[in-house]
PDB file of C-alpha atoms in Angstrom:
ATOM      1  CA  MET A  20     -32.288 -28.136  87.490  1.00 62.00           C
ATOM      2  CA  ASP A  21     -28.592 -28.753  86.730  1.00 67.00           C
ATOM      3  CA  THR A  22     -26.819 -32.062  87.338  1.00 77.00           C
ATOM      4  CA  ASP A  23     -25.433 -31.157  90.753  1.00 85.00           C
ATOM      5  CA  ASP A  24     -28.773 -29.816  91.976  1.00 89.00           C
ATOM      6  CA  ARG A  25     -30.524 -32.956  90.746  1.00 88.00           C
ATOM      7  CA  ARG A  26     -28.022 -35.147  92.558  1.00 94.00           C
ATOM      8  CA  ARG A  27     -28.360 -33.152  95.775  1.00 96.00           C
ATOM      9  CA  ALA A  28     -32.152 -33.318  95.641  1.00 96.00           C
ATOM     10  CA  ALA A  29     -32.136 -37.057  94.968  1.00 97.00           C
ATOM     11  CA  VAL A  30     -29.602 -37.786  97.710  1.00 98.00           C
ATOM     12  CA  ARG A  31     -31.447 -35.639 100.244  1.00 98.00           C
ATOM     13  CA  GLY A  32     -34.774 -37.229  99.332  1.00 98.00           C
ATOM     14  CA  SER A  33     -33.230 -40.674  99.637  1.00 98.00           C
ATOM     15  CA  ILE A  34     -31.622 -40.206 103.063  1.00 98.00           C
ATOM     16  CA  GLU A  35     -34.745 -38.480 104.380  1.00 98.00           C
ATOM     17  CA  GLY A  36     -36.939 -41.275 103.018  1.00 98.00           C
ATOM     18  CA  LEU A  37     -34.624 -43.916 104.455  1.00 98.00           C
ATOM     19  CA  ALA A  38     -34.624 -42.282 107.891  1.00 98.00           C
ATOM     20  CA  HIS A  39     -38.407 -41.876 107.864  1.00 98.00           C
ATOM     21  CA  GLY A  40     -38.900 -45.516 106.897  1.00 98.00           C
ATOM     22  CA  ASP A  41     -36.360 -46.714 109.452  1.00 98.00           C
ATOM     23  CA  ALA A  42     -37.791 -44.736 112.377  1.00 97.00           C
ATOM     24  CA  PHE A  43     -41.391 -45.513 111.393  1.00 97.00           C
ATOM     25  CA  GLY A  44     -40.732 -49.220 110.958  1.00 96.00           C
ATOM     26  CA  GLU A  45     -38.846 -49.458 114.238  1.00 95.00           C
ATOM     27  CA  ARG A  46     -41.992 -48.315 116.102  1.00 93.00           C
ATOM     28  CA  PHE A  47     -43.599 -51.666 115.281  1.00 89.00           C
ATOM     29  CA  PHE A  48     -41.090 -53.511 117.501  1.00 82.00           C
ATOM     30  CA  PRO A  49     -41.120 -51.938 120.989  1.00 72.00           C
ATOM     31  CA  LEU A  50     -44.580 -50.389 121.027  1.00 67.00           C
ATOM     32  CA  LEU A  51     -46.855 -53.035 119.564  1.00 68.00           C
ATOM     33  CA  ARG A  52     -47.533 -56.147 121.591  1.00 71.00           C
ATOM     34  CA  THR A  53     -49.205 -58.361 119.003  1.00 82.00           C
ATOM     35  CA  GLU A  54     -49.407 -58.855 115.264  1.00 86.00           C
ATOM     36  CA  GLU A  55     -53.123 -58.076 115.461  1.00 88.00           C
ATOM     37  CA  GLU A  56     -52.385 -54.703 117.041  1.00 87.00           C
ATOM     38  CA  ALA A  57     -49.858 -53.896 114.337  1.00 89.00           C
ATOM     39  CA  ARG A  58     -52.198 -54.905 111.541  1.00 90.00           C
ATOM     40  CA  ALA A  59     -55.038 -52.823 113.001  1.00 91.00           C
ATOM     41  CA  LEU A  60     -52.834 -49.710 112.893  1.00 91.00           C
ATOM     42  CA  ILE A  61     -51.647 -50.489 109.369  1.00 93.00           C
ATOM     43  CA  THR A  62     -55.138 -51.144 108.026  1.00 93.00           C
ATOM     44  CA  ALA A  63     -56.379 -47.844 109.474  1.00 95.00           C
ATOM     45  CA  ARG A  64     -53.150 -46.016 108.594  1.00 95.00           C
ATOM     46  CA  ARG A  65     -52.858 -44.790 112.165  1.00 94.00           C
ATOM     47  CA  LEU A  66     -49.343 -43.762 113.087  1.00 93.00           C
ATOM     48  CA  PRO A  67     -47.779 -45.672 115.981  1.00 89.00           C
ATOM     49  CA  PRO A  68     -48.480 -43.848 119.250  1.00 87.00           C
ATOM     50  CA  ASP A  69     -44.910 -42.970 120.256  1.00 89.00           C
ATOM     51  CA  PRO A  70     -44.371 -39.240 119.552  1.00 92.00           C
ATOM     52  CA  HIS A  71     -40.574 -39.634 119.348  1.00 94.00           C
ATOM     53  CA  TRP A  72     -39.254 -41.823 116.532  1.00 96.00           C
ATOM     54  CA  ARG A  73     -35.565 -42.565 116.974  1.00 96.00           C
ATOM     55  CA  TRP A  74     -33.832 -43.982 113.928  1.00 98.00           C
ATOM     56  CA  THR A  75     -31.563 -47.020 114.106  1.00 98.00           C
ATOM     57  CA  ASP A  76     -28.284 -48.326 112.725  1.00 98.00           C
ATOM     58  CA  ASP A  77     -29.904 -48.348 109.272  1.00 98.00           C
ATOM     59  CA  THR A  78     -29.820 -44.543 109.176  1.00 98.00           C
ATOM     60  CA  ALA A  79     -26.610 -44.193 111.201  1.00 98.00           C
ATOM     61  CA  MET A  80     -24.693 -46.305 108.683  1.00 98.00           C
ATOM     62  CA  ALA A  81     -26.329 -44.582 105.703  1.00 98.00           C
ATOM     63  CA  LEU A  82     -25.140 -41.252 107.122  1.00 98.00           C
ATOM     64  CA  ASP A  83     -21.622 -42.646 107.511  1.00 98.00           C
ATOM     65  CA  LEU A  84     -21.682 -43.797 103.890  1.00 98.00           C
ATOM     66  CA  LEU A  85     -22.831 -40.377 102.724  1.00 98.00           C
ATOM     67  CA  ALA A  86     -20.109 -38.684 104.762  1.00 98.00           C
ATOM     68  CA  VAL A  87     -17.456 -40.759 102.993  1.00 98.00           C
ATOM     69  CA  LEU A  88     -18.952 -39.958  99.589  1.00 98.00           C
ATOM     70  CA  ALA A  89     -19.016 -36.266 100.457  1.00 97.00           C
ATOM     71  CA  ALA A  90     -15.382 -36.354 101.544  1.00 97.00           C
ATOM     72  CA  HIS A  91     -13.960 -38.479  98.727  1.00 97.00           C
ATOM     73  CA  GLY A  92     -16.498 -38.602  95.889  1.00 97.00           C
ATOM     74  CA  GLU A  93     -16.367 -42.395  96.017  1.00 98.00           C
ATOM     75  CA  VAL A  94     -16.295 -45.289  98.467  1.00 98.00           C
ATOM     76  CA  ARG A  95     -12.930 -45.472 100.211  1.00 97.00           C
ATOM     77  CA  GLN A  96     -13.201 -48.741 102.081  1.00 97.00           C
ATOM     78  CA  PRO A  97     -10.770 -48.138 104.979  1.00 96.00           C
ATOM     79  CA  ALA A  98     -12.351 -44.724 105.563  1.00 97.00           C
ATOM     80  CA  LEU A  99     -15.836 -46.245 105.464  1.00 98.00           C
ATOM     81  CA  ILE A 100     -15.164 -49.029 107.948  1.00 97.00           C
ATOM     82  CA  ALA A 101     -13.357 -46.570 110.234  1.00 97.00           C
ATOM     83  CA  ARG A 102     -16.384 -44.287 110.162  1.00 97.00           C
ATOM     84  CA  PHE A 103     -18.752 -47.186 110.864  1.00 98.00           C
ATOM     85  CA  ALA A 104     -16.561 -48.243 113.778  1.00 97.00           C
ATOM     86  CA  ALA A 105     -16.402 -44.743 115.265  1.00 97.00           C
ATOM     87  CA  THR A 106     -20.172 -44.278 115.069  1.00 98.00           C
ATOM     88  CA  HIS A 107     -20.769 -47.688 116.628  1.00 97.00           C
ATOM     89  CA  ARG A 108     -18.341 -46.929 119.444  1.00 97.00           C
ATOM     90  CA  ALA A 109     -20.074 -43.605 120.163  1.00 97.00           C
ATOM     91  CA  ASP A 110     -23.610 -45.049 120.183  1.00 96.00           C
ATOM     92  CA  PRO A 111     -23.755 -48.866 120.121  1.00 96.00           C
ATOM     93  CA  GLY A 112     -27.427 -48.932 121.144  1.00 95.00           C
ATOM     94  CA  ARG A 113     -28.817 -48.089 117.708  1.00 95.00           C
ATOM     95  CA  GLY A 114     -29.850 -51.688 117.020  1.00 95.00           C
ATOM     96  CA  TYR A 115     -26.730 -53.077 115.380  1.00 96.00           C
ATOM     97  CA  GLY A 116     -26.828 -56.809 114.717  1.00 94.00           C
ATOM     98  CA  PRO A 117     -24.477 -59.332 116.340  1.00 93.00           C
ATOM     99  CA  GLY A 118     -22.204 -59.397 113.308  1.00 94.00           C
ATOM    100  CA  MET A 119     -21.545 -55.660 113.567  1.00 97.00           C
ATOM    101  CA  HIS A 120     -21.005 -55.865 117.334  1.00 96.00           C
ATOM    102  CA  ALA A 121     -18.343 -58.475 116.573  1.00 95.00           C
ATOM    103  CA  LEU A 122     -16.777 -56.712 113.581  1.00 96.00           C
ATOM    104  CA  LEU A 123     -16.744 -53.002 114.304  1.00 97.00           C
ATOM    105  CA  PRO A 124     -14.749 -52.939 117.569  1.00 96.00           C
ATOM    106  CA  ARG A 125     -12.027 -54.958 115.823  1.00 95.00           C
ATOM    107  CA  ALA A 126     -12.175 -52.698 112.786  1.00 95.00           C
ATOM    108  CA  ALA A 127     -11.744 -49.636 114.994  1.00 94.00           C
ATOM    109  CA  ALA A 128      -8.291 -50.907 115.925  1.00 92.00           C
ATOM    110  CA  ALA A 129      -7.278 -52.002 112.417  1.00 92.00           C
ATOM    111  CA  PRO A 130      -9.389 -50.434 109.629  1.00 92.00           C
ATOM    112  CA  GLU A 131      -6.829 -51.430 106.990  1.00 92.00           C
ATOM    113  CA  GLY A 132      -7.536 -55.061 107.841  1.00 94.00           C
ATOM    114  CA  TRP A 133     -11.226 -54.756 107.003  1.00 94.00           C
ATOM    115  CA  ARG A 134     -11.147 -57.438 104.307  1.00 94.00           C
ATOM    116  CA  GLU A 135      -9.890 -60.215 106.586  1.00 96.00           C
ATOM    117  CA  LEU A 136     -12.193 -59.108 109.402  1.00 94.00           C
ATOM    118  CA  ALA A 137     -15.323 -59.036 107.204  1.00 96.00           C
ATOM    119  CA  HIS A 138     -14.556 -62.400 105.617  1.00 94.00           C
ATOM    120  CA  ALA A 139     -14.009 -63.983 109.022  1.00 94.00           C
ATOM    121  CA  LEU A 140     -17.621 -63.419 110.113  1.00 94.00           C
ATOM    122  CA  PHE A 141     -20.020 -66.358 110.311  1.00 91.00           C
ATOM    123  CA  GLY A 142     -17.479 -69.124 110.152  1.00 91.00           C
ATOM    124  CA  GLY A 143     -15.506 -67.557 107.343  1.00 93.00           C
ATOM    125  CA  GLU A 144     -18.436 -67.138 104.939  1.00 91.00           C
ATOM    126  CA  GLY A 145     -18.942 -63.431 105.583  1.00 94.00           C
ATOM    127  CA  SER A 146     -22.308 -61.864 106.324  1.00 95.00           C
ATOM    128  CA  LEU A 147     -25.179 -62.362 103.887  1.00 95.00           C
ATOM    129  CA  GLY A 148     -27.477 -60.208 105.994  1.00 96.00           C
ATOM    130  CA  ASN A 149     -29.515 -57.213 104.902  1.00 97.00           C
ATOM    131  CA  GLY A 150     -27.317 -54.576 106.560  1.00 97.00           C
ATOM    132  CA  ALA A 151     -25.466 -53.497 103.425  1.00 98.00           C
ATOM    133  CA  ALA A 152     -28.748 -53.160 101.529  1.00 98.00           C
ATOM    134  CA  MET A 153     -30.487 -51.150 104.238  1.00 98.00           C
ATOM    135  CA  ARG A 154     -28.020 -48.246 104.088  1.00 98.00           C
ATOM    136  CA  VAL A 155     -27.151 -47.967 100.398  1.00 98.00           C
ATOM    137  CA  ALA A 156     -30.052 -46.181  98.673  1.00 98.00           C
ATOM    138  CA  PRO A 157     -28.488 -42.692  99.001  1.00 98.00           C
ATOM    139  CA  LEU A 158     -25.380 -44.020  97.244  1.00 98.00           C
ATOM    140  CA  GLY A 159     -27.580 -45.069  94.330  1.00 98.00           C
ATOM    141  CA  ALA A 160     -29.030 -41.565  94.236  1.00 98.00           C
ATOM    142  CA  TRP A 161     -25.495 -40.108  94.332  1.00 98.00           C
ATOM    143  CA  PHE A 162     -24.384 -42.109  91.268  1.00 98.00           C
ATOM    144  CA  HIS A 163     -27.747 -42.108  89.466  1.00 97.00           C
ATOM    145  CA  HIS A 164     -26.158 -40.751  86.277  1.00 95.00           C
ATOM    146  CA  ASP A 165     -24.197 -44.008  85.802  1.00 97.00           C
ATOM    147  CA  LEU A 166     -25.872 -47.313  86.697  1.00 97.00           C
ATOM    148  CA  ASP A 167     -22.666 -49.305  86.290  1.00 97.00           C
ATOM    149  CA  ARG A 168     -20.881 -46.947  88.658  1.00 98.00           C
ATOM    150  CA  ALA A 169     -23.754 -47.144  91.145  1.00 98.00           C
ATOM    151  CA  ALA A 170     -23.563 -50.944  91.138  1.00 98.00           C
ATOM    152  CA  GLU A 171     -19.771 -51.000  91.474  1.00 98.00           C
ATOM    153  CA  GLN A 172     -19.717 -48.486  94.307  1.00 98.00           C
ATOM    154  CA  ALA A 173     -22.560 -50.294  96.087  1.00 98.00           C
ATOM    155  CA  ALA A 174     -20.535 -53.491  95.990  1.00 98.00           C
ATOM    156  CA  ARG A 175     -17.523 -51.689  97.462  1.00 98.00           C
ATOM    157  CA  SER A 176     -19.679 -50.213 100.222  1.00 98.00           C
ATOM    158  CA  ALA A 177     -21.075 -53.644 101.088  1.00 98.00           C
ATOM    159  CA  GLU A 178     -17.804 -55.567 101.137  1.00 97.00           C
ATOM    160  CA  VAL A 179     -16.452 -53.874 104.250  1.00 97.00           C
ATOM    161  CA  THR A 180     -19.138 -55.484 106.428  1.00 98.00           C
ATOM    162  CA  HIS A 181     -20.978 -58.032 104.248  1.00 97.00           C
ATOM    163  CA  ALA A 182     -18.420 -60.137 102.433  1.00 96.00           C
ATOM    164  CA  HIS A 183     -20.801 -62.886 101.332  1.00 97.00           C
ATOM    165  CA  PRO A 184     -21.785 -62.495  97.647  1.00 97.00           C
ATOM    166  CA  GLN A 185     -25.474 -62.279  98.528  1.00 98.00           C
ATOM    167  CA  GLY A 186     -24.884 -59.553 101.083  1.00 98.00           C
ATOM    168  CA  VAL A 187     -23.197 -57.642  98.269  1.00 98.00           C
ATOM    169  CA  ALA A 188     -25.961 -58.510  95.785  1.00 98.00           C
ATOM    170  CA  GLY A 189     -28.601 -57.024  98.080  1.00 98.00           C
ATOM    171  CA  ALA A 190     -26.741 -53.735  98.203  1.00 98.00           C
ATOM    172  CA  VAL A 191     -26.277 -53.657  94.424  1.00 98.00           C
ATOM    173  CA  ALA A 192     -29.992 -54.237  93.828  1.00 98.00           C
ATOM    174  CA  VAL A 193     -31.068 -51.444  96.161  1.00 98.00           C
ATOM    175  CA  ALA A 194     -28.519 -48.984  94.771  1.00 98.00           C
ATOM    176  CA  VAL A 195     -29.607 -49.670  91.194  1.00 98.00           C
ATOM    177  CA  ALA A 196     -33.247 -49.225  92.203  1.00 98.00           C
ATOM    178  CA  ALA A 197     -32.486 -45.898  93.892  1.00 98.00           C
ATOM    179  CA  ALA A 198     -30.487 -44.730  90.878  1.00 98.00           C
ATOM    180  CA  LEU A 199     -33.377 -45.525  88.557  1.00 98.00           C
ATOM    181  CA  ALA A 200     -35.783 -43.772  90.922  1.00 98.00           C
ATOM    182  CA  ALA A 201     -33.563 -40.679  91.019  1.00 97.00           C
ATOM    183  CA  ARG A 202     -33.542 -40.593  87.221  1.00 95.00           C
ATOM    184  CA  GLY A 203     -37.335 -40.495  87.218  1.00 93.00           C
ATOM    185  CA  THR A 204     -37.436 -43.392  84.766  1.00 87.00           C
ATOM    186  CA  LEU A 205     -39.483 -46.576  84.946  1.00 85.00           C
ATOM    187  CA  LEU A 206     -38.730 -48.454  88.151  1.00 90.00           C
ATOM    188  CA  ALA A 207     -38.967 -52.098  87.062  1.00 95.00           C
ATOM    189  CA  LEU A 208     -37.880 -55.217  88.912  1.00 98.00           C
ATOM    190  CA  PRO A 209     -36.543 -57.017  85.787  1.00 97.00           C
ATOM    191  CA  GLU A 210     -34.161 -54.131  85.047  1.00 97.00           C
ATOM    192  CA  ILE A 211     -32.963 -54.107  88.648  1.00 98.00           C
ATOM    193  CA  ALA A 212     -32.503 -57.889  88.542  1.00 98.00           C
ATOM    194  CA  ALA A 213     -30.512 -57.658  85.306  1.00 97.00           C
ATOM    195  CA  ARG A 214     -27.832 -55.627  87.120  1.00 97.00           C
ATOM    196  CA  THR A 215     -27.883 -57.744  90.297  1.00 98.00           C
ATOM    197  CA  PRO A 216     -25.323 -60.556  90.671  1.00 98.00           C
ATOM    198  CA  GLU A 217     -26.682 -64.062  90.207  1.00 97.00           C
ATOM    199  CA  GLY A 218     -28.062 -65.931  93.181  1.00 98.00           C
ATOM    200  CA  PRO A 219     -31.012 -65.890  95.582  1.00 98.00           C
ATOM    201  CA  VAL A 220     -31.381 -62.097  95.702  1.00 98.00           C
ATOM    202  CA  ARG A 221     -31.673 -61.862  91.933  1.00 98.00           C
ATOM    203  CA  ASP A 222     -33.972 -64.900  91.842  1.00 98.00           C
ATOM    204  CA  GLY A 223     -36.195 -63.246  94.442  1.00 98.00           C
ATOM    205  CA  LEU A 224     -36.436 -60.073  92.369  1.00 98.00           C
ATOM    206  CA  LEU A 225     -37.468 -62.061  89.305  1.00 98.00           C
ATOM    207  CA  HIS A 226     -40.015 -63.975  91.381  1.00 98.00           C
ATOM    208  CA  ALA A 227     -41.378 -60.677  92.712  1.00 98.00           C
ATOM    209  CA  ALA A 228     -41.741 -59.379  89.162  1.00 98.00           C
ATOM    210  CA  GLN A 229     -44.041 -62.310  88.364  1.00 98.00           C
ATOM    211  CA  LEU A 230     -46.475 -61.763  91.236  1.00 98.00           C
ATOM    212  CA  PRO A 231     -49.997 -60.896  90.029  1.00 97.00           C
ATOM    213  CA  PRO A 232     -50.845 -57.174  90.058  1.00 93.00           C
ATOM    214  CA  ASP A 233     -53.526 -57.671  92.724  1.00 96.00           C
ATOM    215  CA  THR A 234     -51.182 -59.374  95.200  1.00 98.00           C
ATOM    216  CA  ALA A 235     -51.580 -57.928  98.700  1.00 97.00           C
ATOM    217  CA  PRO A 236     -48.443 -56.929 100.631  1.00 98.00           C
ATOM    218  CA  GLU A 237     -49.105 -59.648 103.208  1.00 97.00           C
ATOM    219  CA  GLU A 238     -49.186 -62.253 100.432  1.00 98.00           C
ATOM    220  CA  ALA A 239     -46.034 -60.884  98.837  1.00 98.00           C
ATOM    221  CA  ALA A 240     -44.245 -60.960 102.189  1.00 98.00           C
ATOM    222  CA  ALA A 241     -45.308 -64.570 102.761  1.00 97.00           C
ATOM    223  CA  THR A 242     -43.984 -65.502  99.323  1.00 98.00           C
ATOM    224  CA  LEU A 243     -40.800 -63.436  99.175  1.00 98.00           C
ATOM    225  CA  GLY A 244     -39.922 -63.031 102.850  1.00 98.00           C
ATOM    226  CA  SER A 245     -39.866 -59.741 104.729  1.00 97.00           C
ATOM    227  CA  GLY A 246     -36.664 -60.011 106.704  1.00 95.00           C
ATOM    228  CA  HIS A 247     -37.580 -62.610 109.298  1.00 93.00           C
ATOM    229  CA  ARG A 248     -34.252 -64.323 108.562  1.00 94.00           C
ATOM    230  CA  VAL A 249     -32.456 -60.951 108.358  1.00 95.00           C
ATOM    231  CA  ARG A 250     -30.867 -62.005 105.067  1.00 97.00           C
ATOM    232  CA  ALA A 251     -30.579 -59.931 101.918  1.00 98.00           C
ATOM    233  CA  GLU A 252     -32.426 -62.587  99.932  1.00 98.00           C
ATOM    234  CA  ASP A 253     -35.530 -62.513 102.159  1.00 97.00           C
ATOM    235  CA  THR A 254     -35.570 -58.726 102.575  1.00 98.00           C
ATOM    236  CA  VAL A 255     -34.573 -56.944  99.376  1.00 98.00           C
ATOM    237  CA  PRO A 256     -37.050 -58.534  96.911  1.00 98.00           C
ATOM    238  CA  PHE A 257     -40.063 -57.649  99.073  1.00 98.00           C
ATOM    239  CA  ALA A 258     -38.892 -54.103  99.844  1.00 98.00           C
ATOM    240  CA  LEU A 259     -38.189 -53.384  96.175  1.00 98.00           C
ATOM    241  CA  TRP A 260     -41.511 -54.971  95.174  1.00 98.00           C
ATOM    242  CA  CYS A 261     -43.189 -52.404  97.436  1.00 98.00           C
ATOM    243  CA  ALA A 262     -41.084 -49.556  96.029  1.00 98.00           C
ATOM    244  CA  THR A 263     -41.786 -50.477  92.409  1.00 98.00           C
ATOM    245  CA  ARG A 264     -45.510 -50.817  93.112  1.00 97.00           C
ATOM    246  CA  HIS A 265     -45.708 -47.275  94.538  1.00 97.00           C
ATOM    247  CA  PRO A 266     -42.783 -45.318  93.035  1.00 97.00           C
ATOM    248  CA  ASP A 267     -44.585 -41.961  93.239  1.00 96.00           C
ATOM    249  CA  ASP A 268     -46.455 -42.423  96.528  1.00 97.00           C
ATOM    250  CA  LEU A 269     -44.117 -42.658  99.509  1.00 98.00           C
ATOM    251  CA  PRO A 270     -46.816 -42.897 102.223  1.00 98.00           C
ATOM    252  CA  THR A 271     -48.537 -45.804 100.461  1.00 98.00           C
ATOM    253  CA  ALA A 272     -45.189 -47.470  99.775  1.00 98.00           C
ATOM    254  CA  LEU A 273     -44.238 -47.347 103.458  1.00 98.00           C
ATOM    255  CA  TRP A 274     -47.617 -48.555 104.718  1.00 98.00           C
ATOM    256  CA  ALA A 275     -47.509 -51.432 102.208  1.00 98.00           C
ATOM    257  CA  THR A 276     -44.011 -52.346 103.355  1.00 98.00           C
ATOM    258  CA  ALA A 277     -45.029 -52.239 107.012  1.00 97.00           C
ATOM    259  CA  ALA A 278     -47.908 -54.601 106.221  1.00 96.00           C
ATOM    260  CA  GLY A 279     -45.322 -57.288 105.511  1.00 96.00           C
ATOM    261  CA  LEU A 280     -44.124 -57.062 109.127  1.00 95.00           C
ATOM    262  CA  GLY A 281     -40.841 -58.967 109.581  1.00 95.00           C
ATOM    263  CA  ASP A 282     -37.750 -56.741 109.852  1.00 96.00           C
ATOM    264  CA  VAL A 283     -39.923 -53.671 109.471  1.00 96.00           C
ATOM    265  CA  ASP A 284     -37.366 -50.951 110.099  1.00 97.00           C
ATOM    266  CA  THR A 285     -35.053 -52.384 107.455  1.00 98.00           C
ATOM    267  CA  THR A 286     -37.664 -53.100 104.790  1.00 98.00           C
ATOM    268  CA  CYS A 287     -39.154 -49.632 105.291  1.00 98.00           C
ATOM    269  CA  ALA A 288     -35.685 -48.034 105.218  1.00 98.00           C
ATOM    270  CA  ILE A 289     -34.998 -49.666 101.845  1.00 98.00           C
ATOM    271  CA  THR A 290     -38.380 -48.702 100.412  1.00 98.00           C
ATOM    272  CA  GLY A 291     -38.160 -45.173 101.799  1.00 98.00           C
ATOM    273  CA  GLY A 292     -34.645 -44.660 100.478  1.00 98.00           C
ATOM    274  CA  VAL A 293     -35.633 -45.733  96.967  1.00 98.00           C
ATOM    275  CA  VAL A 294     -38.950 -43.906  96.666  1.00 98.00           C
ATOM    276  CA  GLY A 295     -37.584 -40.827  98.442  1.00 98.00           C
ATOM    277  CA  ALA A 296     -34.852 -40.556  95.797  1.00 98.00           C
ATOM    278  CA  ARG A 297     -37.556 -40.024  93.197  1.00 97.00           C
ATOM    279  CA  GLY A 298     -39.880 -37.491  94.769  1.00 94.00           C
ATOM    280  CA  GLY A 299     -38.620 -36.547  98.202  1.00 97.00           C
ATOM    281  CA  THR A 300     -40.603 -36.916 101.409  1.00 98.00           C
ATOM    282  CA  GLY A 301     -43.001 -33.979 101.339  1.00 96.00           C
ATOM    283  CA  ALA A 302     -46.007 -36.246 100.848  1.00 97.00           C
ATOM    284  CA  LEU A 303     -45.504 -37.721 104.326  1.00 97.00           C
ATOM    285  CA  GLY A 304     -46.575 -34.455 105.899  1.00 95.00           C
ATOM    286  CA  GLU A 305     -45.561 -32.465 108.950  1.00 95.00           C
ATOM    287  CA  GLU A 306     -46.567 -35.068 111.533  1.00 95.00           C
ATOM    288  CA  TRP A 307     -44.001 -37.607 110.307  1.00 96.00           C
ATOM    289  CA  THR A 308     -41.239 -34.998 110.310  1.00 94.00           C
ATOM    290  CA  ARG A 309     -42.146 -33.715 113.769  1.00 96.00           C
ATOM    291  CA  ARG A 310     -41.990 -37.205 115.250  1.00 97.00           C
ATOM    292  CA  ARG A 311     -38.822 -38.436 113.559  1.00 97.00           C
ATOM    293  CA  GLU A 312     -35.412 -37.785 115.073  1.00 98.00           C
ATOM    294  CA  PRO A 313     -33.715 -35.017 113.063  1.00 97.00           C
ATOM    295  CA  LEU A 314     -30.825 -35.700 110.741  1.00 98.00           C
ATOM    296  CA  PRO A 315     -27.484 -33.921 111.279  1.00 97.00           C
ATOM    297  CA  GLU A 316     -27.092 -30.384 109.973  1.00 95.00           C
ATOM    298  CA  TRP A 317     -23.993 -31.244 107.918  1.00 95.00           C
ATOM    299  CA  LEU A 318     -26.283 -32.881 105.357  1.00 95.00           C
ATOM    300  CA  ASP A 319     -27.226 -29.402 104.189  1.00 91.00           C
ATOM    301  CA  GLU A 320     -23.737 -29.119 102.690  1.00 88.00           C
ATOM    302  CA  VAL A 321     -23.809 -32.454 100.814  1.00 89.00           C
TER     303      VAL A 321
END
């Protein structure tokens, strides 16, 4: 397989894995009434009953990011925020958070002013949420040949919506993980942490690396967080812990991630995007693909 074919396969596996994880994880919100009901399904590995799995803003924004990469070969920040804004305007019911509902309509009118708009969120601190991390795995697969480039481009992709350093750090960590997965090399939390900017996200990755090998996903989620606060620091370490535990087994990786509950669509999107970059999504089987909302046909040309 030549370099371009390897990149295409890794990117396609990553976006498919991300979309599967996103749509699967989202089923645990509207369809399951209690934590006990969710855990019973997870323990038995019974798919949620809804036959139609619609993906959320996690996948919508990942597709926008891929479209910009396909058009320009790199992250062009005004083009990226304009694309995010247009997609949000066309379909705002995909589950966007309050920060994006505040930011993207303003960015639609003035995409060149993205920096001031992103920094103005949350009292001028910028968002430190998990939204930049949830969408970035395919970018890591795209730039898997150059880890420094993957980290730099991930930071650029994050800054347009998540200006807080920890929002950026979450995206960098996930992109580096996806790049390593696409290379087929050892997927190790310390190496990911070494390329992640200092702060709580990096600290969480290092903490995750020290968890005993027999730690259950529920225990890891209780220790690391699984997105209950919708911050990069309490989402990314757990999702990447799940991905690094099961780098060659996407179904097990997604079920383990779901067991952490929390922000399940986002944690599963991150895990799916990373593990999918390594081996694709074939192991999920026909039932998952039949249930999940299709991805756009233009991806075939990326």
